[in-house]
Coordinates of C-alpha atoms and ligand atoms in Angstrom, one line a residue:
X1 CA 7.4 3.9 -27.2
X2 CA 5.4 7.0 -28.0
X3 CA 6.3 10.4 -26.6
X4 CA 3.7 12.8 -25.2
X5 CA 5.1 16.3 -25.2
X6 CA 1.9 18.4 -25.0
X7 CA 2.7 21.7 -23.5
X8 CA 0.4 23.3 -21.0
X9 CA 0.7 26.8 -19.6
X10 CA 1.4 27.1 -15.8
X11 CA -1.7 27.7 -13.8
X12 CA -0.4 28.4 -10.3
X13 CA 1.9 31.5 -10.0
X14 CA 3.3 30.3 -6.7
X15 CA 4.9 27.3 -8.5
X16 CA 7.0 29.5 -10.7
X17 CA 10.7 29.5 -9.9
X18 CA 12.5 32.8 -9.7
X19 CA 13.9 33.9 -13.0
X20 CA 17.1 32.1 -14.0
X21 CA 16.4 29.0 -11.9
X22 CA 15.2 25.6 -13.0
X23 CA 11.7 25.3 -14.3
X24 CA 9.9 22.4 -12.6
X25 CA 7.6 22.0 -15.5
X26 CA 10.2 21.3 -18.0
X27 CA 12.9 19.7 -15.8
X28 CA 12.7 16.1 -14.7
X29 CA 14.3 14.9 -11.5
X30 CA 17.8 15.4 -12.9
X31 CA 20.2 12.6 -12.0
X32 CA 18.1 11.5 -9.0
X33 CA 17.1 8.3 -10.9
X34 CA 20.7 7.6 -12.2
X35 CA 20.7 4.3 -10.3
X36 CA 17.0 3.5 -10.8
X37 CA 17.5 0.9 -13.6
X38 CA 19.9 -1.0 -11.5
X39 CA 17.7 -0.8 -8.4
X40 CA 14.4 -1.8 -10.1
X41 CA 16.0 -4.7 -11.9
X42 CA 17.9 -6.0 -8.8
X43 CA 16.5 -9.0 -7.0
X44 CA 17.7 -7.3 -3.8
X45 CA 14.9 -4.8 -4.1
X46 CA 12.3 -7.4 -3.1
X47 CA 13.5 -8.1 0.4
X48 CA 11.3 -9.6 3.0
X49 CA 9.9 -6.2 4.0
X50 CA 9.0 -5.5 0.4
X51 CA 7.4 -8.9 -0.3
X52 CA 5.6 -9.6 3.0
X53 CA 5.1 -6.2 4.7
X54 CA 4.7 -3.6 1.8
X55 CA 3.4 -5.4 -1.3
X56 CA 0.3 -7.1 0.4
X57 CA -0.8 -3.8 1.9
X58 CA -0.5 -2.1 -1.5
X59 CA -2.3 -5.0 -3.2
X60 CA -5.1 -4.7 -0.7
X61 CA -5.4 -0.9 -1.4
X62 CA -5.3 -1.5 -5.2
X63 CA -8.0 -4.2 -4.9
X64 CA -10.3 -1.7 -3.1
X65 CA -9.6 0.8 -5.8
X66 CA -10.3 -1.6 -8.7
X67 CA -13.6 -2.7 -7.0
X68 CA -14.6 0.9 -6.4
X69 CA -13.9 1.8 -10.0
X70 CA -15.7 -1.2 -11.4
X71 CA -18.7 -0.4 -9.2
X72 CA -18.7 3.2 -10.3
X73 CA -18.8 2.2 -13.9
X74 CA -21.5 -0.5 -13.6
X75 CA -19.5 -3.3 -12.0
X76 CA -20.2 -6.8 -13.4
X77 CA -23.1 -5.5 -15.4
X78 CA -21.0 -3.2 -17.6
X79 CA -20.2 -6.1 -20.0
X80 CA -16.9 -6.5 -21.8
X81 CA -15.9 -2.8 -21.6
X82 CA -12.5 -2.7 -20.0
X83 CA -11.7 -0.4 -17.1
X84 CA -9.4 2.4 -18.3
X85 CA -6.4 2.7 -15.9
X86 CA -3.6 5.3 -15.9
X87 CA -0.5 4.5 -13.8
X88 CA 1.3 7.8 -13.1
X89 CA 5.1 7.5 -12.8
X90 CA 4.9 3.8 -13.7
X91 CA 8.6 3.2 -13.9
X92 CA 9.2 -0.5 -14.7
X93 CA 5.5 -1.3 -14.3
X94 CA 5.5 -2.4 -10.7
X95 CA 1.9 -1.4 -10.1
X96 CA 0.6 -3.3 -13.2
X97 CA 2.2 -6.4 -11.7
X98 CA 0.5 -5.7 -8.3
X99 CA -2.8 -5.0 -10.0
X100 CA -2.7 -8.4 -11.6
X101 CA -2.2 -9.9 -8.1
X102 CA -5.2 -8.2 -6.6
X103 CA -7.9 -10.8 -5.5
X104 CA -10.5 -9.1 -7.8
X105 CA -8.4 -9.6 -10.9
X106 CA -6.5 -12.8 -9.9
X107 CA -9.5 -14.8 -8.8
X108 CA -12.3 -13.3 -11.0
X109 CA -10.3 -12.0 -13.9
X110 CA -12.7 -9.1 -14.2
X111 CA -12.9 -6.3 -14.9
X112 CA -10.6 -6.3 -17.9
X113 CA -8.0 -3.5 -17.7
X114 CA -7.0 -1.2 -20.4
X115 CA -3.8 0.0 -18.9
X116 CA -1.6 3.0 -19.8
X117 CA 1.7 3.7 -17.8
X118 CA 3.2 7.1 -18.1
X119 CA 6.7 8.1 -17.0
X120 CA 9.5 10.6 -17.7
X121 CA 12.2 7.9 -17.7
X122 CA 12.7 6.2 -21.1
X123 CA 15.1 3.5 -19.7
X124 CA 12.6 2.4 -17.0
X125 CA 9.7 2.4 -19.6
X126 CA 11.8 0.2 -22.0
X127 CA 12.0 -2.4 -19.2
X128 CA 8.3 -2.1 -18.5
X129 CA 7.4 -2.5 -22.1
X130 CA 9.7 -5.5 -22.6
X131 CA 8.4 -7.2 -19.4
X132 CA 4.7 -6.4 -19.5
X133 CA 3.7 -4.7 -22.7
X134 CA 0.8 -6.1 -24.8
X135 CA -2.3 -4.8 -26.6
X136 CA -4.0 -3.9 -23.3
X137 CA -0.9 -2.7 -21.5
X138 CA 0.9 0.2 -23.0
X139 CA 3.6 2.6 -21.8
X140 CA 4.1 6.2 -22.8
X141 CA 6.9 8.6 -22.2
X142 CA 5.4 11.9 -20.8
X143 CA 5.3 14.4 -18.0
X144 CA 2.1 14.3 -16.1
X145 CA 2.4 18.0 -15.4
X146 CA 1.9 18.6 -19.1
X147 CA -1.6 17.0 -19.2
X148 CA -3.1 13.6 -18.6
X149 CA -2.7 11.4 -21.6
X150 CA -5.8 9.5 -22.7
X151 CA -8.1 11.2 -20.2
X152 CA -10.8 10.4 -19.0
X153 CA -9.8 7.2 -17.2
X154 CA -11.9 5.5 -14.5
X155 CA -8.9 4.6 -12.4
X156 CA -5.6 6.5 -11.7
X157 CA -3.0 4.6 -9.8
X158 CA 0.5 5.4 -8.5
X159 CA 3.2 3.9 -6.2
X160 CA 6.7 4.8 -5.3
X161 CA 5.7 8.4 -4.5
X162 CA 5.8 9.9 -8.1
X163 CA 3.4 12.6 -7.0
X164 CA 5.9 13.9 -4.5
X165 CA 8.0 15.2 -7.4
X166 CA 5.3 17.7 -8.0
X167 CA 4.8 20.9 -6.1
X168 CA 1.5 21.2 -4.2
X169 CA 0.1 23.4 -6.9
X170 CA 1.0 20.9 -9.6
X171 CA -0.5 18.0 -7.7
X172 CA -3.7 19.9 -7.2
X173 CA -3.8 20.7 -10.9
X174 CA -3.4 17.1 -11.9
X175 CA -6.0 15.9 -9.5
X176 CA -8.4 18.6 -10.7
X177 CA -7.8 17.6 -14.3
X178 CA -8.4 13.9 -13.6
X179 CA -11.6 14.6 -11.7
X180 CA -12.9 17.2 -14.2
X181 CA -12.2 14.8 -17.2
X182 CA -14.6 12.2 -15.6
X183 CA -17.4 14.8 -15.1
X184 CA -20.5 13.9 -17.0
X185 CA -19.2 10.6 -18.3
X186 CA -21.6 8.6 -16.2
X187 CA -18.7 6.8 -14.6
X188 CA -17.0 7.3 -11.3
X189 CA -13.4 8.4 -11.0
X190 CA -11.0 6.6 -8.6
X191 CA -7.5 7.8 -7.7
X192 CA -4.7 6.2 -5.8
X193 CA -2.3 9.1 -4.9
X194 CA 1.0 8.1 -3.4
X195 CA 3.3 10.7 -1.8
X196 CA 6.0 10.9 0.8
X197 CA 4.8 11.2 4.4
X198 CA 5.8 14.4 6.1
X199 CA 6.4 13.0 9.6
X200 CA 8.3 9.8 8.8
X201 CA 10.9 8.6 11.3
X202 CA 13.3 8.5 8.4
X203 CA 13.5 12.3 8.1
X204 CA 12.9 13.9 11.5
X205 CA 15.3 16.8 10.5
X206 CA 12.9 17.7 7.7
X207 CA 9.5 17.7 9.5
X208 CA 9.3 21.5 9.4
X209 CA 9.7 21.6 5.7
X210 CA 7.1 20.6 3.0
X211 CA 9.5 20.4 0.0
X212 CA 13.2 19.6 0.3
X213 CA 16.1 18.1 -1.6
X214 CA 15.7 14.3 -1.4
X215 CA 18.2 11.8 -2.5
X216 CA 17.3 8.2 -3.4
X217 CA 20.6 7.1 -1.9
X218 CA 19.1 3.7 -0.9
X219 CA 19.0 2.4 -4.5
X220 CA 20.8 -0.9 -5.0
X221 CA 23.4 0.5 -7.4
X222 CA 27.0 1.7 -7.6
X223 CA 25.9 4.9 -9.3
X224 CA 25.7 8.0 -7.2
X225 CA 22.2 9.4 -6.7
X226 CA 21.7 13.2 -7.1
X227 CA 19.1 15.0 -5.0
X228 CA 15.8 16.4 -6.3
X229 CA 13.1 18.5 -4.7
X230 CA 10.3 16.4 -3.3
X231 CA 7.1 17.4 -1.5
X232 CA 6.0 15.7 1.7
X233 CA 2.4 15.6 3.2
X234 CA 0.6 15.2 6.5
X235 CA -2.7 13.5 6.2
X236 CA -4.9 16.5 6.7
X237 CA -2.8 18.6 4.2
X238 CA -3.2 15.9 1.5
X239 CA -6.9 15.6 2.3
X240 CA -7.4 19.3 2.0
X241 CA -5.6 19.5 -1.3
X242 CA -7.7 16.7 -2.8
X243 CA -11.0 18.2 -1.5
X244 CA -10.0 21.5 -3.0
X245 CA -9.3 19.8 -6.3
X246 CA -12.7 18.1 -6.2
X247 CA -14.4 21.5 -5.6
X248 CA -12.5 23.0 -8.6
X249 CA -13.5 20.0 -10.7
X250 CA -17.2 20.2 -9.6
X251 CA -17.1 16.6 -8.3
X252 CA -18.4 15.1 -5.1
X253 CA -16.2 12.7 -3.2
X254 CA -17.9 9.6 -1.8
X255 CA -14.7 8.3 -0.2
X256 CA -11.3 9.6 0.9
X257 CA -9.2 7.0 2.6
X258 CA -5.6 7.8 3.8
X259 CA -3.1 5.0 4.5
X260 CA 0.3 5.4 6.1
X261 CA 2.7 2.8 4.6
X262 CA 6.0 1.7 6.1
X263 CA 6.0 3.6 9.4
X264 CA 9.2 1.9 10.7
X265 CA 10.7 0.1 7.7
X266 CA 11.0 2.8 5.1
X267 CA 14.0 2.6 2.7
X268 CA 15.8 5.6 4.3
X269 CA 16.2 3.8 7.6
X270 CA 19.1 2.1 5.7
X271 CA 20.8 5.4 5.1
X272 CA 20.0 7.3 8.2
X273 CA 20.6 10.4 6.0
X274 CA 17.9 12.6 7.5
X275 CA 17.4 11.4 11.1
X276 CA 20.3 11.6 13.6
X277 CA 20.9 8.3 15.3
X278 CA 18.5 6.3 13.2
X279 CA 19.4 2.6 12.9
X280 CA 18.8 0.4 9.9
X281 CA 15.4 -0.7 11.0
X282 CA 14.4 -2.2 7.7
X283 CA 17.4 -4.5 7.7
X284 CA 16.9 -5.4 11.3
X285 CA 13.3 -6.4 10.5
X286 CA 14.5 -8.4 7.5
X287 CA 17.0 -10.1 9.8
X288 CA 14.2 -10.9 12.4
X289 CA 12.3 -12.7 9.6
X290 CA 15.4 -14.6 8.6
X291 CA 15.4 -17.9 10.5
X292 CA 19.3 -18.1 10.4
X293 CA 20.0 -14.6 11.8
X294 CA 19.9 -13.7 15.5
X295 CA 19.1 -10.0 16.1
X296 CA 19.8 -7.9 19.1
X297 CA 16.2 -6.7 19.9
X298 CA 17.4 -3.6 21.7
X299 CA 18.5 -2.2 18.3
X300 CA 14.8 -2.1 17.3
X301 CA 13.8 0.2 20.1
X302 CA 12.4 3.5 18.9
X303 CA 12.0 5.5 22.1
X304 CA 15.6 6.8 22.0
X305 CA 14.8 8.8 18.9
X306 CA 14.7 12.5 19.5
X307 CA 11.4 13.5 17.8
X308 CA 10.8 17.2 16.9
X309 CA 7.5 18.9 17.6
X310 CA 4.7 17.9 15.2
X311 CA 0.9 18.5 15.1
X312 CA -0.8 17.1 18.1
X313 CA -2.5 14.1 16.4
X314 CA 0.9 13.0 15.0
X315 CA 2.6 13.3 18.4
X316 CA -0.2 11.4 20.1
X317 CA -0.1 8.7 17.4
X318 CA 3.6 8.2 17.5
X319 CA 3.7 8.0 21.3
X320 CA 1.1 5.3 21.4
X321 CA 2.6 3.5 18.4
X322 CA 6.1 3.4 19.8
X323 CA 4.8 2.1 23.2
X324 CA 2.9 -0.7 21.4
X325 CA 6.0 -1.5 19.3
X326 CA 8.2 -1.7 22.3
X327 CA 5.6 -3.8 24.2
X328 CA 5.8 -6.4 21.4
X329 CA 9.6 -6.4 21.6
X330 CA 9.5 -6.8 25.4
X331 CA 7.0 -9.7 25.2
X332 CA 9.1 -11.4 22.6
X333 CA 12.2 -10.9 24.8
X334 CA 10.5 -12.7 27.7
X335 CA 9.3 -15.6 25.5
X336 CA 12.8 -15.9 24.0
X337 CA 14.5 -16.1 27.4
X338 CA 13.4 -19.7 27.8
X339 CA 14.5 -20.8 24.3
X340 CA 17.9 -21.9 22.9
X341 CA 19.4 -19.4 20.4
X342 CA 18.6 -21.5 17.3
X343 CA 14.9 -21.5 18.2
X344 CA 14.9 -17.8 18.9
X345 CA 16.3 -17.2 15.4
X346 CA 14.2 -19.9 13.7
X347 CA 10.9 -19.4 15.5
X348 CA 10.5 -16.5 18.0
X349 CA 12.1 -13.7 15.9
X350 CA 10.2 -14.5 12.6
X351 CA 7.0 -14.5 14.7
X352 CA 8.0 -11.1 16.2
X353 CA 8.5 -9.8 12.6
X354 CA 5.0 -10.8 11.7
X355 CA 3.5 -9.4 14.9
X356 CA 5.3 -6.0 14.3
X357 CA 3.9 -6.0 10.7
X358 CA 0.4 -6.8 11.9
X359 CA 0.5 -4.1 14.5
X360 CA 1.8 -1.4 12.1
X361 CA -0.9 -2.2 9.5
X362 CA -3.7 -2.2 12.1
X363 CA -2.5 1.0 13.9
X364 CA -1.9 3.2 10.9
X365 CA -4.1 6.2 10.8
X366 CA -3.2 8.0 7.6
X367 CA -1.4 10.9 9.2
X368 CA 1.7 11.1 7.0
X369 CA 3.9 9.3 9.5
X370 CA 5.1 6.6 7.1
X371 CA 7.5 6.6 4.2
X372 CA 4.5 6.9 1.9
X373 CA 1.1 8.3 2.5
X374 CA -1.4 6.9 0.0
X375 CA -4.9 8.4 -0.7
X376 CA -7.7 6.3 -2.1
X377 CA -10.2 8.8 -3.6
X378 CA -13.6 8.0 -5.1
X379 CA -15.7 10.5 -6.9
X380 CA -19.2 9.1 -7.6
X381 CA -20.6 9.2 -11.1
X382 CA -22.4 12.5 -11.6
X383 CA -24.4 12.1 -14.7
Ligands
LIG401 C1 10.3 5.9 -7.4 S1 9.7 5.8 -9.0 C2 8.3 4.7 -8.8 C3 8.1 3.8 -10.0 C4 6.9 2.8 -9.9 N1 5.7 3.4 -9.8 C5 7.1 1.8 -8.7 O1 6.3 1.8 -7.9 O2 8.2 1.1 -8.7 C6 8.8 7.3 -9.4 C7 8.7 7.5 -10.8 O3 8.0 8.7 -11.1 C8 8.5 9.2 -12.3 N2 8.1 10.7 -12.4 C9 8.6 11.7 -11.7 N3 8.0 12.9 -12.1 C10 7.2 12.6 -13.1 C11 6.3 13.3 -13.9 N4 6.2 14.7 -13.8 N5 5.6 12.7 -14.9 C12 5.7 11.4 -15.1 N6 6.5 10.6 -14.3 C13 7.2 11.2 -13.3 C14 10.0 9.0 -12.3 O4 10.6 9.0 -13.5 C15 10.0 7.6 -11.6 O5 10.0 6.6 -12.5

């Protein structure tokens, strides 16, 4: 697989580490991904929450992104020209698989994609290439901070929060570069930018910070994960960064949609590493959905969590959200009281899992209260 090692001078002095410390532009995430190969090739990764709660939501978002990119570049009338797609931090190619499952591509097969995945990690890229590589799906080793390979593209995608590895200055620079590359091409530019939410229930002890040492200790692996600095974002912070990048690039945004993903079921509920007293909510929801497992519903209560101060919209959202979550638990408890235990496990609890999922997807407001905060950004064609 090719290697992109183009060097680019730093543009934001605030991103420079003090002399003698690590340089974020040349250092990767260290041993933070030591267990990533095990995790991404483990069947355990695609639990019920991943398959039913998380993937369909992301597929919906990617579907909207592909449609917007196709419209921006002439839609069906653009003929056989494929849509150029860059997947930043592609890992084993998860987003390419999800793109292929979007209704627009699965049912209509159009537009064709000319896909390039870029990542720092050679081992993950080798898996991606072996599983998904073909003449229209290529993978490249490279650091997105060193420049965007193959720019301009019409569609930039990401998942699994690769952009949180970047400092705020680095993210702004990459977004500016992507938008500027599309200027004057006559095509729109669409970006799906996935970062860690700042106000996730998984890390209440870190809400005051915007960049902190994060360990992927939830990986399905025996290997120990090191920690690496990651940036987290509230919704308005991410929107402001993207709007500033668009101004720098001289582009007008026609759409900026923010989506909170995995508000209750994020991977770090399994570790409880950054929130005192957090229970393994992801596993409890997986158990609810399993017709053979009976769950103690009181373990799913959220109101005993001690939440630190947050911006007023976040506090208001979480208070309403937690009340709605607990109303669903209470209603399910009343309905279950009349049923034998086997029917509670086989029928009532799987229904509750679906109701909790639907409520979370409907309630989310793009405030940075989930494990991930995903922005869908559309810059209209400008000439
Ligand atoms: C958690 S993984 C997500 C992988 C994949 N997108 C998915 O959804 O499964 C984040 C990926 O971002 C990559 N990454 C981190 N910093 C990067 C950078 N500066 N340039 C390119 N890739 C980077 C890591 O190597 C890692 O594979």
